[in-house]
Amino acid sequence: MAVIDRGNIRRLWTALLTGAAVCAYLASSPVAFGQDGLLASASQDDSKLLLTANELTYNRDSQRVIAKGVVRMKYSGYRMVAQQVEYNQQTGRVIAHGNIELIEPGGNKIYADEMDVTDDFGQGFVNALRVETPDNTRIAGESAERLEGDLMVLNNGVYTACLPCAAKPEKAPLWQVKAERVVQDGKTHTIRLEKARLQLFGHSIAYVPFLTVPDNTVKRKSGFLFPQMSITDNLGFGIGVPYFQVLSDTSDVTVTPTYYTTQGLLLQAELRQRFETGMHTVTIAGISQLKSETFTAGTSDALNDNRGMIASKGDFTINPRWAFGWDAMVQTDNNFSRTYGLKGYRNDVQTNQIYLTGTGERNSFDARGYYFNVQDTDNTESLERKQAIVHPVVDYRYFVPDPIYGGELSLTTNLTSITRLKQDAYALGGYSRFNGLEGDYTRLSTEAEWKRTFTMDSGLQITPILAARGDALWTDMSPASFTSGGTSYAYQGMMHDDAAFRGMVTGGLEVRYPWLFTALNSSHVIEPIAQIFVRPNEQYAGRLPNEDAQAFVFDATNLFERDKFSGFDRIEGGTRANIGFRYNGTFDNGYGVRAIAGQSFHLAGDNSFASYDLVNAGANSGLESDRSDYVAMAAFDAPIGLSLSSSLRLDKDDLDINRSETGISYSDRRLTGKLSYTQVKAQPKYGYNEDRDIIQASGTLRMDDNWSLFGSINYDLNGKFAAERRIGIAYQDECTILTVSYSDEGNINSSRQAANDWSINARLAFRTLGDVSIGSANEDWADMDIGWKPNNY
């Protein structure tokens, strides 16, 4: 209840009394008259007091106005309903009785049985008070006193953010805080609970001398946050108490000292600064480990006692089209942030980057520089030195707005410049693989593509395609060679310390003939597709580095691509034809079916997928022969929340399954789940000398409106091990979230890169109060959609 101008209210009540007296005189009634509604408007600032009641009485001798019946008052944003309201002009007090409801301008609803306050609502007493805020926070007290300075003190008060039970309103909420005194301060916008007891299901579980929480008008408030805890095998039990400090309207800092029973005190601070165009965050953390020997001997965790990190992240919008930012981390060793689970920096690979992006109606620009922090147990940082330092990679795409000879012309440009400090190479099954060479590599590529679609009266669609591309390359890299297991491996034909230029011109034709079939309750579209692309052989095939076209999978998604390589370092050459069809069926009952199938043929020239390069990108892909494997993909959707999809690559000779990916998902009110199975035959030339059979499953089962079970697993059928497992239970409602989970992880070589084999994660959050956490439970909460998140989510 905010303090309002006492003078205005006195003038309004005076006008009200005067009006009542005049009406009484005209009606020749000495002391009382009935009034259905009265509007007083006499203040100089044009504020209006609206009062309606069944009966209005004015006593000229005692200068009292008494409104009875269904009394409604409205003034300056305040609205009140009561059974009786009395105003004493001599004392300046307003006394209300019976089922009082007062709604403040800010939206707070105040309920009481009796109210005795001054006419500016600045001071007074209230019995059986209950306050409801717009965010559903509730405060109740046996009695309350309104004091000067916008203070309200409730005696024997109760504070909660839980809604009352609809069936049993008298039942205690899930959680509440009972206090001898509750002090609501309208100036500091805080609620102070003194001699407080936290109760769950009506039973006290904790006592605190005092507890201060911000009211519903506050977005940020300095103070201690709820503790954070963790349990891991090499760190021990950890407990941290964050302190949040508001520095200004646009900046704040959170300082979190965390004590681990095994390793000692970890200090962490996060400084946030918001600008008109963006946000900047600085994170600092450090520890002097007490027992580094508890980690596996020889690892970076065991060899470094004093450990720390500093990180900076910024995201800014220059204008509606342009944005820039960065995310950078530096740490004393390569596994500190991951071992201690620092928020935002605990991934296996931390990607440091700086970027500039722009988007227009018909063009886009993206420039980024990368440095990859590989967080593993190797103190020599060997894997990190094998990663490319990207400085930078630039992509630009432009679509000419006006048709060129009736067709669409697009331009694509890519600039890639990298440095690698250490060669990344290994041998597997007698085959060598050079993921990256030591040295510098720069490539500038530009491509123009024109295409136009002609649609015949019969529905036949013919699309001619013309494309021209040019590349300029500079290399200064060490020779590709290494020794493994006593055997020397070397890559012949690689260009070193030289510049090269290459080009590619493509002429293509695509023919489609969509057929539409309609039935009583369904419609079907079958679209046969045939393509042919004529072009010269790929220049310098296998003689240039391959940095961005290493990941290659031939399936139905790229069957009809003009260039099936995933990046710019390789160019598909030679003459190739692609033949297949698309199918789309829709049914009136909501069911849908989609499918693609076909095959690719190398007709002339050198087959780029059969050429040997540093990583053997096309080996065992299904495209290395003149006639490719068969590829197909189908998907089925049902209105009951069920989806099924499958992708196959079948051997061209015996139809054996060389690769398959099958997934099923289901979602309804009670059950949400995903299950996938991936089968890939051995690809020794591509770096996999064993068959891979991987099952991934995740799901959530809602046992009722609040409780649910969740879990996930990534299991290798051949290696007989789980790469990752997680299982847990969750509770959620409008005021509370609780999750408890167990997780562990492994890898195919049974050589763990994580310092902790397993972890227990738990989190209990009370809306408006805060949350208590054990471990890292953020990912457990990612799919919860109850409309609110914990304070430090």
Short mmCIF file of C-alpha atoms in Angstrom, two decimals, residues 225-386:
data_model
loop_
_atom_site.label_atom_id
_atom_site.label_comp_id
_atom_site.label_asym_id
_atom_site.label_seq_id
_atom_site.Cartn_x
_atom_site.Cartn_y
_atom_site.Cartn_z
CA LEU A 225 21.63 -16.96 -2.60
CA PHE A 226 20.78 -20.48 -1.57
CA PRO A 227 23.73 -22.87 -1.14
CA GLN A 228 25.06 -25.04 -3.96
CA MET A 229 26.37 -28.52 -3.19
CA SER A 230 28.08 -31.33 -5.07
CA ILE A 231 29.26 -34.90 -4.51
CA THR A 232 32.01 -36.32 -6.73
CA ASP A 233 34.58 -39.03 -6.18
CA ASN A 234 37.78 -36.93 -6.46
CA LEU A 235 36.55 -33.58 -5.16
CA GLY A 236 34.54 -34.90 -2.25
CA PHE A 237 31.54 -33.07 -0.86
CA GLY A 238 31.38 -29.46 -1.95
CA ILE A 239 29.24 -26.61 -0.62
CA GLY A 240 29.15 -23.07 -1.95
CA VAL A 241 27.19 -20.01 -0.84
CA PRO A 242 26.81 -17.48 -3.68
CA TYR A 243 26.53 -13.79 -2.90
CA PHE A 244 24.76 -11.61 -5.46
CA GLN A 245 25.60 -7.90 -5.52
CA VAL A 246 23.82 -5.32 -7.64
CA LEU A 247 26.44 -2.80 -8.72
CA SER A 248 24.21 -0.53 -10.79
CA ASP A 249 21.08 -0.58 -12.92
CA THR A 250 23.08 -2.32 -15.64
CA SER A 251 25.68 -4.42 -13.80
CA ASP A 252 25.94 -7.03 -11.05
CA VAL A 253 28.34 -9.65 -9.75
CA THR A 254 27.98 -13.08 -8.16
CA VAL A 255 30.79 -14.29 -5.89
CA THR A 256 30.72 -17.97 -4.96
CA PRO A 257 33.19 -19.48 -2.48
CA THR A 258 32.89 -23.27 -2.63
CA TYR A 259 34.60 -25.58 -0.16
CA TYR A 260 35.42 -29.16 -1.20
CA THR A 261 36.22 -31.62 1.56
CA THR A 262 39.00 -33.19 -0.52
CA GLN A 263 40.47 -30.28 -2.49
CA GLY A 264 39.80 -27.15 -0.41
CA LEU A 265 38.36 -23.72 -1.26
CA LEU A 266 37.40 -22.73 -4.80
CA LEU A 267 36.68 -19.04 -5.39
CA GLN A 268 34.55 -18.02 -8.35
CA ALA A 269 33.14 -14.67 -9.47
CA GLU A 270 30.94 -13.71 -12.40
CA LEU A 271 30.62 -10.03 -13.35
CA ARG A 272 27.81 -9.04 -15.73
CA GLN A 273 27.46 -5.68 -17.48
CA ARG A 274 24.53 -4.86 -19.72
CA PHE A 275 24.81 -2.12 -22.34
CA GLU A 276 22.23 -0.53 -24.56
CA THR A 277 23.30 -2.79 -27.43
CA GLY A 278 24.37 -5.98 -25.66
CA MET A 279 25.86 -7.84 -22.72
CA HIS A 280 29.36 -8.58 -21.39
CA THR A 281 30.26 -11.24 -18.80
CA VAL A 282 33.58 -11.88 -17.06
CA THR A 283 34.14 -15.12 -15.11
CA ILE A 284 37.10 -15.78 -12.79
CA ALA A 285 37.80 -18.91 -10.73
CA GLY A 286 40.75 -20.40 -8.87
CA ILE A 287 41.80 -23.00 -6.30
CA SER A 288 44.92 -24.29 -4.54
CA GLN A 289 44.25 -28.03 -4.37
CA LEU A 290 44.90 -29.74 -1.05
CA LYS A 291 45.16 -33.32 -2.31
CA SER A 292 46.02 -33.38 -5.99
CA GLU A 293 47.24 -36.95 -5.55
CA THR A 294 43.65 -38.18 -5.31
CA PHE A 295 43.36 -37.73 -9.07
CA THR A 296 44.78 -40.31 -11.46
CA ALA A 297 48.57 -40.05 -11.45
CA GLY A 298 50.12 -38.26 -14.39
CA THR A 299 46.97 -36.40 -15.39
CA SER A 300 46.65 -32.65 -15.64
CA ASP A 301 44.41 -32.71 -12.56
CA ALA A 302 47.10 -34.44 -10.49
CA LEU A 303 50.09 -32.46 -11.78
CA ASN A 304 48.69 -28.97 -11.13
CA ASP A 305 48.13 -27.75 -7.57
CA ASN A 306 47.34 -24.08 -8.19
CA ARG A 307 44.65 -23.88 -10.83
CA GLY A 308 42.53 -21.08 -12.23
CA MET A 309 40.76 -19.57 -15.22
CA ILE A 310 39.45 -16.29 -16.58
CA ALA A 311 36.80 -15.98 -19.29
CA SER A 312 35.09 -13.16 -21.14
CA LYS A 313 31.92 -13.33 -23.20
CA GLY A 314 30.19 -10.54 -25.10
CA ASP A 315 27.24 -10.31 -27.47
CA PHE A 316 26.33 -6.97 -29.07
CA THR A 317 23.90 -5.76 -31.71
CA ILE A 318 25.28 -2.99 -33.88
CA ASN A 319 21.97 -2.45 -35.69
CA PRO A 320 19.06 -4.68 -36.75
CA ARG A 321 21.29 -6.34 -39.38
CA TRP A 322 24.74 -6.51 -37.80
CA ALA A 323 25.99 -8.17 -34.60
CA PHE A 324 29.34 -9.05 -33.11
CA GLY A 325 30.66 -10.81 -30.04
CA TRP A 326 33.22 -13.12 -28.51
CA ASP A 327 33.65 -15.98 -26.06
CA ALA A 328 37.18 -16.59 -24.77
CA MET A 329 38.67 -18.57 -21.88
CA VAL A 330 42.23 -18.92 -20.57
CA GLN A 331 43.11 -21.42 -17.83
CA THR A 332 46.24 -22.61 -16.07
CA ASP A 333 45.86 -26.17 -17.34
CA ASN A 334 43.67 -27.88 -19.87
CA ASN A 335 41.14 -29.59 -17.56
CA PHE A 336 40.42 -27.20 -14.69
CA SER A 337 37.03 -25.82 -15.78
CA ARG A 338 35.72 -29.26 -16.72
CA THR A 339 36.90 -30.94 -13.50
CA TYR A 340 35.20 -28.36 -11.28
CA GLY A 341 32.11 -28.08 -13.48
CA LEU A 342 32.27 -24.32 -13.94
CA LYS A 343 29.01 -23.08 -15.41
CA GLY A 344 29.30 -22.48 -19.14
CA TYR A 345 32.86 -23.86 -19.36
CA ARG A 346 32.63 -27.55 -18.48
CA ASN A 347 32.34 -29.05 -21.98
CA ASP A 348 34.92 -31.47 -23.38
CA VAL A 349 35.87 -28.81 -25.92
CA GLN A 350 35.55 -25.15 -25.07
CA THR A 351 35.16 -23.15 -28.28
CA ASN A 352 36.80 -19.73 -28.06
CA GLN A 353 35.54 -17.48 -30.82
CA ILE A 354 35.09 -13.94 -32.03
CA TYR A 355 32.43 -13.21 -34.64
CA LEU A 356 30.82 -10.58 -36.84
CA THR A 357 27.53 -11.40 -38.60
CA GLY A 358 25.22 -9.53 -40.92
CA THR A 359 21.91 -10.48 -42.50
CA GLY A 360 20.03 -8.67 -45.24
CA GLU A 361 17.02 -9.43 -47.35
CA ARG A 362 19.07 -11.16 -50.02
CA ASN A 363 22.53 -11.55 -48.54
CA SER A 364 24.32 -12.81 -45.44
CA PHE A 365 27.80 -12.36 -43.98
CA ASP A 366 29.52 -14.35 -41.24
CA ALA A 367 33.15 -13.96 -40.08
CA ARG A 368 34.53 -15.98 -37.17
CA GLY A 369 37.84 -16.81 -35.55
CA TYR A 370 38.21 -19.97 -33.45
CA TYR A 371 40.54 -21.45 -30.88
CA PHE A 372 39.58 -24.80 -29.35
CA ASN A 373 40.41 -25.63 -25.72
CA VAL A 374 40.37 -29.43 -25.47
CA GLN A 375 39.68 -30.26 -21.83
CA ASP A 376 41.19 -33.69 -21.12
CA THR A 377 43.57 -35.35 -18.68
CA ASP A 378 46.66 -35.04 -20.90
CA ASN A 379 48.88 -32.44 -19.30
CA THR A 380 50.90 -32.02 -22.52
CA GLU A 381 47.80 -30.61 -24.23
CA SER A 382 48.56 -32.77 -27.26
CA LEU A 383 44.99 -32.86 -28.56
CA GLU A 384 44.62 -29.11 -28.17
CA ARG A 385 47.79 -28.44 -30.18
CA LYS A 386 46.41 -30.65 -32.95
#
